[in-house]
Coordinates of C-alpha atoms (C1' of nucleotides) in Angstrom, one line a residue:
Chain A
M1 CA -2.6 -1.0 112.9
T2 CA -1.6 -3.7 114.8
N3 CA -4.3 -6.8 112.7
Q4 CA -6.8 -9.1 115.0
L5 CA -4.1 -11.9 113.5
D6 CA -0.9 -10.4 115.1
N7 CA -3.0 -11.6 118.2
F8 CA -4.3 -14.5 117.4
F9 CA -1.1 -15.4 116.1
S10 CA 1.3 -14.5 118.8
A11 CA -1.6 -16.0 121.1
L12 CA -1.3 -19.3 120.0
A13 CA 2.5 -19.3 119.8
D14 CA 3.3 -19.8 123.2
P15 CA 3.0 -24.1 124.1
T16 CA 0.9 -23.2 127.6
R17 CA -1.6 -20.8 125.8
R18 CA -2.2 -23.7 122.7
A19 CA -2.5 -26.3 125.8
V20 CA -5.3 -24.0 127.3
V21 CA -7.0 -23.8 123.9
E22 CA -6.6 -27.5 123.4
R23 CA -8.1 -28.1 126.6
L24 CA -11.2 -25.7 126.1
T25 CA -12.5 -27.2 122.9
Q26 CA -13.8 -29.7 125.4
G27 CA -15.7 -27.5 127.6
P28 CA -15.2 -24.2 130.0
A29 CA -13.4 -24.6 132.7
A30 CA -12.2 -22.5 136.2
V31 CA -9.0 -21.0 136.7
S32 CA -7.7 -23.3 139.2
A33 CA -8.7 -26.7 137.0
L34 CA -7.1 -24.8 133.9
H35 CA -3.7 -24.4 136.4
D36 CA -3.7 -27.6 137.4
G37 CA -0.9 -29.8 135.2
H38 CA 0.9 -27.0 134.5
D39 CA 4.4 -26.6 136.2
M40 CA 3.7 -22.7 136.9
A41 CA 3.4 -20.0 139.8
L42 CA -0.2 -19.3 139.6
P43 CA 0.5 -15.3 138.8
T44 CA 2.6 -16.3 135.8
F45 CA -0.3 -18.9 134.3
L46 CA -2.5 -15.7 134.7
R47 CA -0.4 -13.6 132.7
H48 CA -1.0 -16.8 129.5
L49 CA -5.1 -16.6 130.4
K50 CA -4.5 -12.7 129.7
V51 CA -3.4 -12.6 126.8
L52 CA -6.0 -15.3 125.5
E53 CA -8.4 -12.9 126.7
E54 CA -6.8 -10.2 125.2
S55 CA -6.3 -11.7 122.3
G56 CA -10.2 -12.5 121.8
L57 CA -9.2 -16.1 122.1
V58 CA -11.4 -16.8 125.3
T59 CA -13.7 -14.5 127.6
S60 CA -14.2 -15.6 131.2
T61 CA -16.7 -15.2 133.8
K62 CA -16.5 -14.6 138.0
K63 CA -19.1 -15.9 139.9
G64 CA -18.0 -16.2 143.6
R65 CA -14.1 -16.7 143.8
V66 CA -14.4 -18.8 141.0
R67 CA -13.3 -17.4 137.3
T68 CA -14.5 -19.6 134.4
V69 CA -12.9 -19.0 131.6
H70 CA -14.7 -19.8 127.9
I71 CA -13.6 -20.6 124.2
E72 CA -14.5 -18.6 121.6
A73 CA -15.5 -19.7 118.2
A74 CA -15.0 -16.5 115.7
P75 CA -11.4 -16.6 116.0
L76 CA -11.0 -19.6 114.9
R77 CA -13.0 -19.1 111.7
I78 CA -10.6 -16.2 111.5
L79 CA -7.6 -18.4 111.6
D80 CA -9.1 -20.7 109.2
D81 CA -10.3 -18.4 107.0
W82 CA -6.7 -16.8 106.8
L83 CA -4.9 -20.1 106.3
A84 CA -7.8 -21.4 103.8
R85 CA -6.9 -18.5 101.4
H86 CA -3.7 -19.6 101.4
R87 CA -3.8 -23.2 101.4
D88 CA -5.9 -22.3 98.1
L89 CA -3.2 -20.0 96.5
W90 CA -0.6 -22.7 97.3
D91 CA -2.5 -25.3 95.9
A92 CA -3.0 -23.2 92.6
R93 CA 0.7 -22.6 92.6
L94 CA 1.3 -26.8 92.6
D95 CA -1.4 -27.1 90.3
R96 CA 1.1 -24.3 87.7
L97 CA 4.1 -26.5 88.7
T98 CA 2.6 -29.4 87.8
R99 CA 1.8 -28.0 84.4
L100 CA 5.1 -26.4 84.5
A101 CA 6.7 -30.2 85.2
E102 CA 4.2 -31.8 82.7
A103 CA 5.2 -29.1 79.8
M104 CA 8.8 -29.6 80.4
E105 CA 8.1 -32.7 80.3
E106 CA 6.9 -33.2 76.8
S107 CA 9.6 -30.8 75.4
D108 CA 12.2 -33.0 76.8
A109 CA 10.3 -36.0 74.7
D110 CA 10.6 -33.3 72.2
D111 CA 13.8 -32.5 72.3
P112 CA 16.3 -34.6 74.5
I113 CA 19.8 -33.3 76.0
Chain B
M1 CA 11.1 -28.7 124.0
T2 CA 9.7 -25.7 121.5
N3 CA 7.3 -27.1 119.1
Q4 CA 7.7 -26.6 115.6
L5 CA 4.1 -24.7 115.9
D6 CA 5.2 -22.6 118.5
N7 CA 8.1 -21.2 115.3
F8 CA 5.2 -21.3 112.8
F9 CA 2.7 -19.2 114.8
S10 CA 5.3 -16.5 116.2
A11 CA 6.6 -16.2 112.6
L12 CA 3.0 -15.6 111.4
A13 CA 2.3 -13.0 114.3
D14 CA 4.2 -10.4 112.4
P15 CA 2.3 -8.2 109.3
T16 CA 5.3 -7.9 108.0
R17 CA 6.2 -11.6 108.0
R18 CA 2.6 -12.5 107.1
A19 CA 2.6 -10.4 104.3
V20 CA 5.8 -12.0 103.0
V21 CA 3.8 -14.9 103.5
E22 CA 1.5 -13.8 101.3
R23 CA 3.4 -13.0 98.4
L24 CA 5.1 -16.1 98.7
T25 CA 2.3 -18.0 97.9
Q26 CA 2.4 -16.6 94.1
G27 CA 5.8 -17.5 93.6
P28 CA 9.3 -17.8 94.8
A29 CA 10.8 -13.8 94.9
A30 CA 14.2 -12.0 95.1
V31 CA 15.0 -10.5 98.9
S32 CA 15.1 -7.0 97.4
A33 CA 11.9 -7.5 95.3
L34 CA 9.9 -9.1 98.9
H35 CA 11.6 -5.5 100.4
D36 CA 10.0 -3.2 97.8
G37 CA 6.8 -2.0 99.3
H38 CA 7.8 -2.4 103.2
D39 CA 8.7 0.7 105.0
M40 CA 12.1 -0.7 106.4
A41 CA 15.3 -0.7 106.8
L42 CA 16.7 -3.6 104.4
P43 CA 18.9 -5.1 107.8
T44 CA 15.5 -5.2 109.2
F45 CA 13.6 -7.0 106.9
L46 CA 16.3 -9.4 106.5
R47 CA 15.8 -10.5 110.2
H48 CA 12.2 -11.0 109.3
L49 CA 13.0 -13.0 106.6
K50 CA 15.6 -14.7 108.9
V51 CA 12.9 -14.9 111.4
L52 CA 11.1 -16.8 108.6
E53 CA 13.1 -18.9 107.1
E54 CA 14.2 -20.6 110.9
S55 CA 10.7 -21.6 111.5
G56 CA 11.2 -23.4 108.3
L57 CA 8.0 -21.1 106.9
V58 CA 10.7 -20.5 103.5
T59 CA 14.0 -21.7 102.2
S60 CA 16.3 -19.7 100.1
T61 CA 19.0 -19.7 97.6
K62 CA 21.5 -17.9 96.2
K63 CA 22.8 -17.6 93.2
G64 CA 25.4 -14.7 92.3
R65 CA 24.3 -12.1 94.2
V66 CA 20.8 -12.5 94.1
R67 CA 19.0 -14.3 97.2
T68 CA 15.5 -15.6 96.4
V69 CA 12.9 -16.8 98.8
H70 CA 10.4 -19.3 98.8
I71 CA 7.2 -20.5 100.5
E72 CA 7.5 -24.2 102.2
A73 CA 4.4 -26.9 101.5
A74 CA 4.6 -29.1 104.4
P75 CA 4.4 -26.0 107.5
L76 CA 1.3 -24.8 106.0
R77 CA 0.2 -28.3 106.1
I78 CA 1.0 -28.8 109.9
L79 CA -0.6 -25.5 111.2
D80 CA -3.9 -26.5 109.0
D81 CA -4.0 -29.8 110.5
W82 CA -3.5 -28.3 114.5
L83 CA -6.6 -25.9 113.2
A84 CA -8.6 -28.6 111.7
R85 CA -8.4 -31.1 114.6
H86 CA -9.7 -28.2 117.0
R87 CA -12.4 -26.7 114.1
D88 CA -13.5 -30.6 114.4
L89 CA -13.4 -30.7 118.6
W90 CA -15.1 -26.8 118.0
D91 CA -17.8 -28.1 115.7
A92 CA -18.5 -31.5 118.4
R93 CA -18.7 -29.0 121.3
L94 CA -21.1 -26.6 119.4
D95 CA -23.1 -29.9 118.3
R96 CA -23.1 -30.5 121.8
L97 CA -24.8 -27.2 122.9
T98 CA -26.8 -27.0 120.1
R99 CA -28.6 -30.4 121.3
L100 CA -28.9 -28.8 124.5
A101 CA -30.7 -25.8 123.8
E102 CA -32.6 -28.2 121.9
A103 CA -33.5 -30.5 124.6
M104 CA -34.0 -27.0 126.7
E105 CA -36.7 -25.3 124.2
E106 CA -38.6 -29.0 124.5
S107 CA -38.6 -28.7 128.3
D108 CA -39.8 -25.2 128.0
A109 CA -42.6 -26.4 125.5
D110 CA -43.0 -28.7 127.9
D111 CA -43.2 -26.5 131.0
P112 CA -43.2 -23.4 130.4
I113 CA -42.1 -20.5 133.0
Chain C
dG1 C1' -14.8 -15.1 162.9
dA2 C1' -10.4 -17.8 161.7
dG3 C1' -8.5 -19.8 158.4
dT4 C1' -8.6 -21.8 153.7
dT5 C1' -9.4 -21.8 148.9
dG6 C1' -9.5 -19.2 144.7
dG7 C1' -7.6 -15.6 142.2
dT8 C1' -5.7 -11.1 141.7
dT9 C1' -2.1 -6.8 142.5
dA10 C1' 2.9 -5.2 142.2
dG11 C1' 7.3 -5.2 141.4
dT12 C1' 11.5 -7.5 139.9
dC13 C1' 14.7 -10.0 136.8
dA14 C1' 16.5 -11.6 132.2
dT15 C1' 15.9 -12.9 127.5
dA16 C1' 13.9 -11.7 123.5
dT17 C1' 11.9 -8.9 119.6
dT18 C1' 11.9 -5.0 116.7
dG19 C1' 13.5 -0.9 114.7
dC20 C1' 17.5 1.8 113.9
dT21 C1' 22.6 3.3 111.2
dA22 C1' 26.9 2.2 109.7
dA23 C1' 30.2 -0.1 107.6
dG24 C1' 31.3 -4.3 104.6
dT25 C1' 31.3 -8.4 101.2
dA26 C1' 30.6 -9.9 96.7
dT27 C1' 28.7 -10.3 92.4
dT28 C1' 27.9 -7.8 88.1
dG29 C1' 27.8 -4.0 84.4
dA30 C1' 30.0 0.2 81.4
Chain D
dT1 C1' 38.7 -1.2 87.1
dC2 C1' 35.7 1.5 88.8
dA3 C1' 30.6 1.7 90.3
dA4 C1' 26.5 0.5 91.1
dT5 C1' 23.5 -3.4 93.3
dA6 C1' 22.1 -6.7 96.4
dC7 C1' 23.0 -8.4 100.6
dT8 C1' 25.1 -8.9 105.1
dT9 C1' 27.2 -8.2 109.7
dA10 C1' 27.5 -6.0 113.5
dG11 C1' 26.3 -3.1 117.5
dC12 C1' 22.6 -0.3 119.9
dA13 C1' 18.3 1.5 122.1
dA14 C1' 13.7 0.6 123.5
dT15 C1' 9.6 -2.2 124.4
dA16 C1' 7.8 -6.7 125.1
dT17 C1' 7.6 -11.5 127.1
dG18 C1' 7.9 -14.7 130.7
dA19 C1' 9.4 -16.2 134.7
dC20 C1' 9.8 -15.4 139.5
dT21 C1' 8.4 -14.0 144.6
dA22 C1' 5.5 -12.0 148.2
dA23 C1' 1.5 -9.3 149.6
dC24 C1' -3.3 -8.6 149.2
dC25 C1' -8.6 -9.5 148.7
dA26 C1' -12.9 -11.5 148.7
dA27 C1' -16.0 -15.7 149.5
dC28 C1' -16.4 -19.8 151.4
dT29 C1' -16.3 -23.2 155.4
dC30 C1' -15.8 -25.0 160.1

DNA sequence: GAGTTGGTTAGTCATATTGCTAAGTATTGA
DNA sequence: TCAATACTTAGCAATATGACTAACCAACTC
C-alpha cells in the first residue's frame, strides 16, 4: 500500500540525496564523480544512490567498471502534480478567506463595535 | 545543518500525514475530526500531527479541550520553489537533448547508415 | 600479471520512526 | 458532582535508517 509518493518524498528528505538529484539535473554522472565532495564513506554514499534508484527518481547503467547515474523525468512530474494540486486548493482557500475578510470588513462598516 | 526541506519532505513521506495535509487544504480541523477515518490509535495519530507541526507544515491552537490544526502556506511555497528550480533545470536539459536529437537526425539525413 | 581504480557486499552499531497500550489531565454537559 | 469527551503523557516493541570498517570482485593500465 506504499504510494510512489512515499518513496519520492522520503528519498528527497535527505540532503545528500537532494544534492545528488540537483547535480543530476545537469546531466548524468559516474558514481565516483557524484561521490566527490561528499564527506562520507563510499558504501554509505552508495546506499543513498540505491535509495534514489529504488524510489525511481534515478536510473543507472554500468559500462566496464563505471556506473553512470541518470535522473528520471516522470517522478519530478508526479511530485509537481501533487504539489500543484495542493497549491490550487490552497489558493482557493486563500480566495475564500479573502472574500470572508472583505465580507467582515463590510459588516464592520455596517455595524461597528 | 538540517535543512527546512529535510523536514518538509520527510513529513510528507508518510501517507497518513499527506492525507492530513490534503484535508487541511480545505480548512482547519480539530484533532478528533482529522483522526476520523484513520485506522490508528489516537496517540499514534497525534505523533503524526506532532511531526507535521514540528516541520512547520501546520500549526495548531487549543481552545477549551479542542485543538484545531491549520495548514501553513509558506512551506508549500518553499517546496514549490525547490521543485520549480529543478523543473527548470530539467526542462533545460530536455531542451538540450531535443536539440541533440534533432542534430543527430539531421546528420543521419546527411549521412545515413 | 601485478597493481590500481571503481564499485560492491557483508556485517556491525546507534538512533529514529511508527505502531501499540495503559493511564492521566482538563473541559464540558447533564 | 459525576460522567463523558478530547486530548496528552509515558513507556514499550519492532523495524527502518544512516553511518562505519573490512574485505571483495572486476576491469583497466603498466
